[in-house]
mmCIF file of C-alpha atoms in Angstrom:
data_model
loop_
_atom_site.group_PDB
_atom_site.id
_atom_site.type_symbol
_atom_site.label_atom_id
_atom_site.label_comp_id
_atom_site.label_asym_id
_atom_site.label_seq_id
_atom_site.Cartn_x
_atom_site.Cartn_y
_atom_site.Cartn_z
ATOM 1 C CA MET A 1 -10.871 -26.978 -16.662
ATOM 2 C CA GLN A 2 -14.332 -27.369 -15.385
ATOM 3 C CA TRP A 3 -16.407 -25.172 -18.377
ATOM 4 C CA GLY A 4 -18.162 -27.725 -21.437
ATOM 5 C CA SER A 5 -18.620 -23.838 -23.011
ATOM 6 C CA ALA A 6 -18.601 -19.817 -23.168
ATOM 7 C CA SER A 7 -22.533 -20.002 -21.516
ATOM 8 C CA GLU A 8 -21.675 -22.697 -19.341
ATOM 9 C CA PHE A 9 -19.120 -20.019 -17.792
ATOM 10 C CA PHE A 10 -20.635 -17.377 -17.781
ATOM 11 C CA ALA A 11 -24.153 -19.032 -15.599
ATOM 12 C CA MET A 12 -21.242 -19.976 -12.687
ATOM 13 C CA GLY A 13 -23.424 -23.592 -12.340
ATOM 14 C CA GLY A 14 -26.247 -20.740 -11.197
ATOM 15 C CA TYR A 15 -24.413 -18.132 -8.967
ATOM 16 C CA GLY A 16 -23.754 -15.993 -12.649
ATOM 17 C CA LEU A 17 -25.826 -12.616 -10.608
ATOM 18 C CA TYR A 18 -23.729 -12.936 -7.060
ATOM 19 C CA VAL A 19 -20.175 -14.008 -9.377
ATOM 20 C CA TRP A 20 -20.370 -11.542 -11.395
ATOM 21 C CA THR A 21 -21.380 -9.001 -9.969
ATOM 22 C CA SER A 22 -18.721 -8.948 -7.805
ATOM 23 C CA PHE A 23 -15.620 -9.096 -10.024
ATOM 24 C CA LEU A 24 -17.395 -6.151 -11.583
ATOM 25 C CA ALA A 25 -17.965 -3.809 -8.664
ATOM 26 C CA THR A 26 -14.709 -4.393 -7.562
ATOM 27 C CA ALA A 27 -13.107 -4.000 -10.892
ATOM 28 C CA LEU A 28 -15.248 -0.642 -11.737
ATOM 29 C CA CYS A 29 -13.612 0.719 -8.165
ATOM 30 C CA MET A 30 -10.572 -0.083 -9.589
ATOM 31 C CA VAL A 31 -10.894 1.951 -12.801
ATOM 32 C CA TRP A 32 -13.253 4.794 -10.543
ATOM 33 C CA GLU A 33 -10.224 5.178 -8.304
ATOM 34 C CA VAL A 34 -7.127 5.327 -10.915
ATOM 35 C CA LEU A 35 -9.476 7.749 -12.826
ATOM 36 C CA ALA A 36 -9.926 9.414 -9.817
ATOM 37 C CA LEU A 37 -6.528 10.500 -8.953
ATOM 38 C CA TRP A 38 -5.595 10.391 -12.585
ATOM 39 C CA ARG A 39 -8.434 13.800 -12.540
ATOM 40 C CA ARG A 40 -6.108 14.907 -8.719
ATOM 41 C CA ARG A 41 -3.574 15.063 -10.258
ATOM 42 C CA ALA A 42 -4.015 17.105 -13.112
ATOM 43 C CA ALA A 43 -6.244 19.705 -10.097
ATOM 44 C CA ALA A 44 -3.466 20.390 -7.926
ATOM 45 C CA ARG A 45 -0.675 20.459 -10.991
ATOM 46 C CA ALA A 46 -3.227 23.997 -12.867
ATOM 47 C CA GLU A 47 -2.976 25.155 -9.198
ATOM 48 C CA GLN A 48 0.529 24.705 -8.320
ATOM 49 C CA ARG A 49 0.677 26.036 -11.710
ATOM 50 C CA ALA A 50 -1.799 29.362 -11.205
ATOM 51 C CA ALA A 51 -0.198 29.923 -8.328
ATOM 52 C CA LEU A 52 3.292 29.629 -9.735
ATOM 53 C CA LEU A 53 2.161 32.615 -12.344
ATOM 54 C CA GLY A 54 0.627 34.532 -10.598
ATOM 55 C CA GLY A 55 3.379 34.609 -7.943
ATOM 56 C CA THR A 56 5.360 36.159 -11.377
ATOM 57 C CA ASP A 57 2.170 38.589 -11.469
ATOM 58 C CA GLU A 58 2.596 39.953 -8.134
ATOM 59 C CA THR A 59 5.962 40.101 -8.732
ATOM 60 C CA ALA A 60 5.716 42.783 -11.933
ATOM 61 C CA ALA A 61 2.979 44.747 -10.427
ATOM 62 C CA MET B 1 19.980 7.698 7.829
ATOM 63 C CA ILE B 2 18.735 6.821 4.921
ATOM 64 C CA TRP B 3 15.044 6.365 5.884
ATOM 65 C CA SER B 4 15.644 10.158 7.418
ATOM 66 C CA LYS B 5 16.581 11.595 3.122
ATOM 67 C CA TYR B 6 14.366 9.697 1.735
ATOM 68 C CA SER B 7 11.203 10.753 4.065
ATOM 69 C CA ALA B 8 11.930 14.479 3.098
ATOM 70 C CA PRO B 9 8.948 15.060 0.837
ATOM 71 C CA GLN B 10 11.193 16.833 -1.690
ATOM 72 C CA THR B 11 12.984 13.372 -2.380
ATOM 73 C CA PHE B 12 10.488 10.961 -1.811
ATOM 74 C CA TYR B 13 8.217 12.663 -4.261
ATOM 75 C CA PRO B 14 10.773 11.070 -7.607
ATOM 76 C CA LEU B 15 11.242 8.345 -5.430
ATOM 77 C CA ALA B 16 7.078 7.514 -5.674
ATOM 78 C CA GLY B 17 7.619 8.529 -10.032
ATOM 79 C CA ARG B 18 9.177 6.264 -10.310
ATOM 80 C CA LEU B 19 8.092 3.085 -8.100
ATOM 81 C CA ILE B 20 4.362 3.637 -9.190
ATOM 82 C CA PRO B 21 4.701 1.919 -12.887
ATOM 83 C CA TRP B 22 6.201 -1.483 -11.089
ATOM 84 C CA PHE B 23 3.392 -1.973 -8.730
ATOM 85 C CA ALA B 24 0.995 -1.533 -10.795
ATOM 86 C CA ALA B 25 2.782 -3.675 -13.605
ATOM 87 C CA VAL B 26 3.351 -6.469 -10.786
ATOM 88 C CA ALA B 27 -0.313 -5.698 -9.372
ATOM 89 C CA ILE B 28 -1.763 -6.433 -13.220
ATOM 90 C CA ILE B 29 0.141 -9.442 -14.463
ATOM 91 C CA LEU B 30 -1.136 -11.427 -10.488
ATOM 92 C CA MET B 31 -4.363 -10.030 -10.884
ATOM 93 C CA VAL B 32 -4.968 -11.563 -14.942
ATOM 94 C CA VAL B 33 -3.234 -15.198 -13.218
ATOM 95 C CA GLY B 34 -5.067 -14.683 -10.286
ATOM 96 C CA LEU B 35 -7.402 -14.257 -12.001
ATOM 97 C CA TYR B 36 -6.895 -17.053 -14.893
ATOM 98 C CA MET B 37 -6.391 -19.890 -11.867
ATOM 99 C CA GLY B 38 -8.893 -18.700 -10.254
ATOM 100 C CA PHE B 39 -11.504 -19.653 -12.882
ATOM 101 C CA PHE B 40 -10.039 -21.850 -14.651
ATOM 102 C CA VAL B 41 -8.037 -23.681 -12.187
ATOM 103 C CA ALA B 42 -9.201 -24.066 -8.987
ATOM 104 C CA PRO B 43 -11.495 -27.025 -9.219
ATOM 105 C CA THR B 44 -15.510 -26.056 -8.116
ATOM 106 C CA ASP B 45 -16.483 -26.512 -4.128
ATOM 107 C CA PHE B 46 -18.347 -29.508 -3.269
ATOM 108 C CA GLN B 47 -20.175 -27.920 -1.225
ATOM 109 C CA GLN B 48 -20.473 -23.917 -2.448
ATOM 110 C CA GLY B 49 -21.096 -24.968 -6.001
ATOM 111 C CA GLU B 50 -19.647 -21.928 -8.056
ATOM 112 C CA SER B 51 -20.446 -19.076 -5.759
ATOM 113 C CA TYR B 52 -17.524 -19.489 -3.570
ATOM 114 C CA ARG B 53 -15.623 -18.688 -6.827
ATOM 115 C CA ILE B 54 -16.482 -14.965 -5.156
ATOM 116 C CA ILE B 55 -13.750 -15.394 -2.322
ATOM 117 C CA PHE B 56 -10.901 -14.189 -5.451
ATOM 118 C CA VAL B 57 -12.096 -11.185 -4.424
ATOM 119 C CA HIS B 58 -13.991 -10.941 -1.257
ATOM 120 C CA VAL B 59 -10.665 -11.674 0.591
ATOM 121 C CA PRO B 60 -8.457 -10.234 -0.869
ATOM 122 C CA ALA B 61 -10.638 -7.418 -0.178
ATOM 123 C CA ALA B 62 -11.631 -7.977 4.156
ATOM 124 C CA TRP B 63 -7.484 -8.069 4.251
ATOM 125 C CA MET B 64 -6.902 -5.137 2.391
ATOM 126 C CA SER B 65 -9.812 -3.214 4.189
ATOM 127 C CA MET B 66 -7.628 -4.348 7.735
ATOM 128 C CA PHE B 67 -4.428 -4.426 6.971
ATOM 129 C CA LEU B 68 -4.433 -0.727 5.571
ATOM 130 C CA TYR B 69 -6.357 0.398 8.090
ATOM 131 C CA VAL B 70 -3.341 -0.163 10.186
ATOM 132 C CA VAL B 71 -0.392 0.415 8.174
ATOM 133 C CA MET B 72 -2.615 4.211 7.566
ATOM 134 C CA ALA B 73 -2.462 4.112 12.164
ATOM 135 C CA ILE B 74 1.119 2.991 11.669
ATOM 136 C CA TRP B 75 1.414 6.187 9.582
ATOM 137 C CA ALA B 76 -0.614 8.238 11.910
ATOM 138 C CA GLY B 77 1.823 7.377 14.707
ATOM 139 C CA VAL B 78 4.758 7.552 13.600
ATOM 140 C CA GLY B 79 3.149 11.178 12.899
ATOM 141 C CA MET B 80 2.016 12.078 16.512
ATOM 142 C CA GLY B 81 5.779 10.705 17.337
ATOM 143 C CA LEU B 82 7.642 11.964 15.438
ATOM 144 C CA ASN B 83 5.880 15.087 14.725
ATOM 145 C CA ALA B 84 6.514 14.246 10.967
ATOM 146 C CA ARG B 85 4.643 15.618 7.586
ATOM 147 C CA LEU B 86 5.488 12.709 5.156
ATOM 148 C CA SER B 87 4.047 10.422 7.407
ATOM 149 C CA PHE B 88 0.763 12.133 8.260
ATOM 150 C CA MET B 89 0.543 12.264 4.640
ATOM 151 C CA MET B 90 0.426 8.421 4.418
ATOM 152 C CA ALA B 91 -1.493 8.206 6.456
ATOM 153 C CA GLN B 92 -4.507 10.461 4.211
ATOM 154 C CA ALA B 93 -3.808 9.206 0.908
ATOM 155 C CA ILE B 94 -3.442 5.526 2.919
ATOM 156 C CA ALA B 95 -7.967 6.264 3.390
ATOM 157 C CA PRO B 96 -9.331 6.235 0.777
ATOM 158 C CA THR B 97 -8.331 2.926 -0.414
ATOM 159 C CA GLY B 98 -8.854 1.024 2.455
ATOM 160 C CA ALA B 99 -12.163 1.918 2.855
ATOM 161 C CA MET B 100 -12.497 0.858 -0.697
ATOM 162 C CA PHE B 101 -12.119 -2.401 0.398
ATOM 163 C CA THR B 102 -13.711 -2.144 2.656
ATOM 164 C CA PHE B 103 -17.110 -1.596 0.881
ATOM 165 C CA LEU B 104 -16.122 -4.363 -1.873
ATOM 166 C CA ALA B 105 -15.812 -6.721 1.098
ATOM 167 C CA LEU B 106 -18.699 -5.927 2.893
ATOM 168 C CA LEU B 107 -20.763 -5.375 -0.774
ATOM 169 C CA THR B 108 -18.876 -9.150 -2.321
ATOM 170 C CA GLY B 109 -20.044 -10.584 0.847
ATOM 171 C CA ALA B 110 -23.974 -10.377 0.540
ATOM 172 C CA MET B 111 -23.263 -11.343 -3.038
ATOM 173 C CA TRP B 112 -22.283 -14.603 -0.982
ATOM 174 C CA GLY B 113 -24.707 -14.012 1.650
ATOM 175 C CA LYS B 114 -26.772 -14.207 -0.857
ATOM 176 C CA PRO B 115 -26.420 -17.252 -2.158
ATOM 177 C CA THR B 116 -25.309 -19.902 0.303
ATOM 178 C CA TRP B 117 -26.958 -18.236 3.408
ATOM 179 C CA GLY B 118 -30.272 -16.465 1.835
ATOM 180 C CA ALA B 119 -29.068 -13.125 3.322
ATOM 181 C CA TRP B 120 -27.959 -9.942 2.048
ATOM 182 C CA TRP B 121 -26.978 -8.723 5.468
ATOM 183 C CA VAL B 122 -27.288 -10.485 9.230
ATOM 184 C CA TRP B 123 -25.915 -8.580 11.893
ATOM 185 C CA ASP B 124 -23.360 -11.907 13.333
ATOM 186 C CA ALA B 125 -19.750 -10.255 15.468
ATOM 187 C CA ARG B 126 -17.883 -10.649 11.346
ATOM 188 C CA LEU B 127 -19.953 -8.434 9.386
ATOM 189 C CA THR B 128 -20.826 -5.905 12.061
ATOM 190 C CA SER B 129 -17.299 -5.624 12.548
ATOM 191 C CA GLU B 130 -16.716 -4.888 9.613
ATOM 192 C CA LEU B 131 -18.851 -1.910 9.049
ATOM 193 C CA ILE B 132 -17.417 -0.236 11.881
ATOM 194 C CA LEU B 133 -14.685 -0.487 10.620
ATOM 195 C CA LEU B 134 -16.366 1.617 7.867
ATOM 196 C CA PHE B 135 -17.769 3.998 9.631
ATOM 197 C CA GLN B 136 -13.683 3.977 10.286
ATOM 198 C CA TYR B 137 -12.426 5.403 7.446
ATOM 199 C CA ALA B 138 -15.412 7.444 7.378
ATOM 200 C CA GLY B 139 -14.500 8.555 10.129
ATOM 201 C CA VAL B 140 -10.794 10.152 9.099
ATOM 202 C CA MET B 141 -11.673 10.663 6.410
ATOM 203 C CA LEU B 142 -14.436 13.624 7.387
ATOM 204 C CA LEU B 143 -12.418 14.258 10.974
ATOM 205 C CA ARG B 144 -10.015 15.520 8.153
ATOM 206 C CA THR B 145 -11.881 18.007 5.503
ATOM 207 C CA SER B 146 -14.133 19.298 8.498
ATOM 208 C CA ILE B 147 -11.176 21.207 10.596
ATOM 209 C CA ASP B 148 -9.446 24.204 7.997
ATOM 210 C CA ASP B 149 -6.551 23.895 10.197
ATOM 211 C CA LEU B 150 -4.120 21.534 9.025
ATOM 212 C CA ARG B 151 -2.016 20.126 11.433
ATOM 213 C CA ARG B 152 -5.738 20.121 13.396
ATOM 214 C CA ALA B 153 -6.638 18.488 11.069
ATOM 215 C CA ASP B 154 -3.468 15.837 10.743
ATOM 216 C CA ARG B 155 -3.745 15.212 15.077
ATOM 217 C CA SER B 156 -7.536 14.631 15.100
ATOM 218 C CA SER B 157 -7.924 11.669 12.408
ATOM 219 C CA ALA B 158 -4.990 10.382 13.564
ATOM 220 C CA VAL B 159 -5.847 10.249 17.027
ATOM 221 C CA PHE B 160 -9.554 9.071 16.094
ATOM 222 C CA ALA B 161 -7.399 5.999 13.320
ATOM 223 C CA LEU B 162 -5.314 4.850 15.964
ATOM 224 C CA VAL B 163 -8.005 4.711 18.930
ATOM 225 C CA GLY B 164 -10.039 2.553 16.070
ATOM 226 C CA VAL B 165 -7.250 0.139 15.413
ATOM 227 C CA VAL B 166 -9.005 -2.079 18.161
ATOM 228 C CA ASN B 167 -11.583 -3.097 16.135
ATOM 229 C CA VAL B 168 -9.647 -4.783 13.372
ATOM 230 C CA PRO B 169 -8.386 -7.928 16.214
ATOM 231 C CA ILE B 170 -12.335 -7.305 16.988
ATOM 232 C CA ILE B 171 -12.731 -8.144 13.474
ATOM 233 C CA TYR B 172 -10.286 -11.154 12.970
ATOM 234 C CA TYR B 173 -10.910 -12.501 15.645
ATOM 235 C CA SER B 174 -15.000 -12.262 15.501
ATOM 236 C CA VAL B 175 -15.750 -15.417 13.717
ATOM 237 C CA GLN B 176 -14.274 -17.393 17.187
ATOM 238 C CA TRP B 177 -15.419 -15.186 20.077
ATOM 239 C CA TRP B 178 -18.571 -14.976 18.675
ATOM 240 C CA ASN B 179 -21.275 -17.995 16.554
ATOM 241 C CA THR B 180 -21.249 -16.129 13.511
ATOM 242 C CA LEU B 181 -23.049 -16.756 10.912
ATOM 243 C CA HIS B 182 -20.037 -16.139 8.764
ATOM 244 C CA GLN B 183 -18.223 -19.674 8.411
ATOM 245 C CA GLY B 184 -14.768 -19.406 10.331
ATOM 246 C CA ALA B 185 -10.732 -19.398 9.419
ATOM 247 C CA SER B 186 -9.835 -20.993 6.014
ATOM 248 C CA VAL B 187 -6.351 -19.860 6.112
ATOM 249 C CA SER B 188 -5.157 -20.282 9.516
ATOM 250 C CA MET B 189 -1.491 -18.892 10.599
ATOM 251 C CA ALA B 190 -2.199 -21.537 13.172
ATOM 252 C CA THR B 191 -3.546 -24.228 11.824
ATOM 253 C CA GLY B 192 -2.817 -23.819 7.884
ATOM 254 C CA SER B 193 -5.138 -23.691 5.066
ATOM 255 C CA LYS B 194 -8.577 -25.669 5.555
ATOM 256 C CA MET B 195 -8.738 -25.524 0.852
ATOM 257 C CA ALA B 196 -7.184 -26.954 -2.252
ATOM 258 C CA ALA B 197 -3.773 -26.528 -3.060
ATOM 259 C CA THR B 198 -4.846 -24.420 -6.333
ATOM 260 C CA MET B 199 -7.750 -22.252 -4.894
ATOM 261 C CA LEU B 200 -5.830 -21.017 -1.815
ATOM 262 C CA MET B 201 -3.752 -19.884 -3.924
ATOM 263 C CA ALA B 202 -5.670 -18.124 -6.045
ATOM 264 C CA MET B 203 -6.321 -16.365 -3.527
ATOM 265 C CA LEU B 204 -2.916 -15.811 -2.607
ATOM 266 C CA ILE B 205 -2.314 -14.295 -5.622
ATOM 267 C CA MET B 206 -5.477 -12.275 -5.689
ATOM 268 C CA THR B 207 -4.384 -10.986 -1.926
ATOM 269 C CA ILE B 208 -0.692 -10.094 -3.208
ATOM 270 C CA ALA B 209 -1.904 -8.310 -6.171
ATOM 271 C CA PHE B 210 -4.581 -6.488 -4.370
ATOM 272 C CA TRP B 211 -1.660 -5.412 -2.128
ATOM 273 C CA MET B 212 0.369 -4.352 -5.327
ATOM 274 C CA TYR B 213 -2.128 -2.316 -6.488
ATOM 275 C CA SER B 214 -2.792 -0.440 -3.644
ATOM 276 C CA ILE B 215 0.879 0.181 -3.204
ATOM 277 C CA ALA B 216 0.275 1.866 -6.133
ATOM 278 C CA VAL B 217 -2.971 3.483 -6.075
ATOM 279 C CA ILE B 218 -1.143 4.800 -2.268
ATOM 280 C CA LEU B 219 2.192 6.578 -4.036
ATOM 281 C CA ALA B 220 -0.434 8.049 -6.413
ATOM 282 C CA ARG B 221 -2.592 9.815 -3.772
ATOM 283 C CA VAL B 222 0.331 11.014 -1.828
ATOM 284 C CA ARG B 223 2.009 12.956 -4.411
ATOM 285 C CA CYS B 224 -1.297 14.558 -5.303
ATOM 286 C CA VAL B 225 -1.571 15.023 -1.691
ATOM 287 C CA MET B 226 2.200 16.358 -1.602
ATOM 288 C CA ILE B 227 1.056 19.086 -4.541
ATOM 289 C CA GLU B 228 -2.010 20.573 -3.405
ATOM 290 C CA ARG B 229 -0.160 20.831 0.132
ATOM 291 C CA GLU B 230 2.825 21.792 0.042
ATOM 292 C CA SER B 231 2.518 24.202 -3.914
ATOM 293 C CA LEU B 232 6.145 23.812 -4.292
ATOM 294 C CA PRO B 233 6.718 23.337 -7.723
ATOM 295 C CA THR B 234 10.608 22.384 -6.768
ATOM 296 C CA TRP B 235 10.330 18.466 -6.486
ATOM 297 C CA ASP B 236 8.448 17.383 -9.254
ATOM 298 C CA ASP B 237 9.987 14.892 -11.649
ATOM 299 C CA LYS B 238 9.003 16.888 -14.697
ATOM 300 C CA PRO B 239 10.049 20.358 -14.446
ATOM 301 C CA ALA B 240 8.245 21.651 -17.070
ATOM 302 C CA VAL B 241 6.277 23.982 -14.707
ATOM 303 C CA ILE B 242 9.273 25.237 -12.925
ATOM 304 C CA HIS B 243 10.838 26.385 -16.543
ATOM 305 C CA GLU B 244 7.807 27.777 -17.885
ATOM 306 C CA ALA B 245 7.478 29.354 -14.408
ATOM 307 C CA VAL B 246 11.121 30.904 -14.774
ATOM 308 C CA GLU B 247 10.304 32.187 -18.650
ATOM 309 C CA ALA B 248 7.598 33.340 -17.674
ATOM 310 C CA ARG B 249 9.127 35.939 -14.777
#
């Protein structure tokens, strides 16, 4: 362990901006990808359901 | 054969659904371990100071960007050879994640380059070929969305992906073939590792974590693609939708 304090840890020996931007950007991309997939799945299933129920309407008519 | 059984979308869809939580869990655990090792166990680099810690996301992202491209091209090739729907769907599902890792490799590389070289970007062979890889992913995806006919879209983007695979060894060996500003490989299949053991360990753990993450999101995406393309409800793991529809009849 090479960090004397929390502020030393966040400073990253003066490279804090570069180090934390890298890790934050990576984390944000991954979280965004997972959320986007979540929404895509919900949309796909809603459409699937609508298509199914739409099919029923046709047979009823 | 088992393969032909699982290559049927109706079998693969629920199987993928069951596998996703496992890959996601392993990815999260390995990321926590990898980040802990990267920030608290691995020592300060004697040349680069603390900025080198960017490699714990940069190198795994760069490796995944190349690896996923090759896997995508293989699925595209299998799709072409066997005319298999699922293979094309796998190729389609891999592209966005591969593009994301390529973008991250370039971004974190810039974050490393600025304090180390004094430049966010240089047109050296490694950086330029990686940027071309990003355009290739974009090309594969754009080609697909620009063609309405599914079979033609599958084949066109597969050909594009297969031709572009030639860039992957160029990226990998660029630091040997040309005099690049980007440093040479610290981990090589021929000469082993030139890094401190804990640094290497943290990097490898993060790489496996990114790999497991990729499998989880790609399986999740291929399931979306299956619903979108096949619009069949019969192989959904949760039969609520079907029940509702059947009852409505």
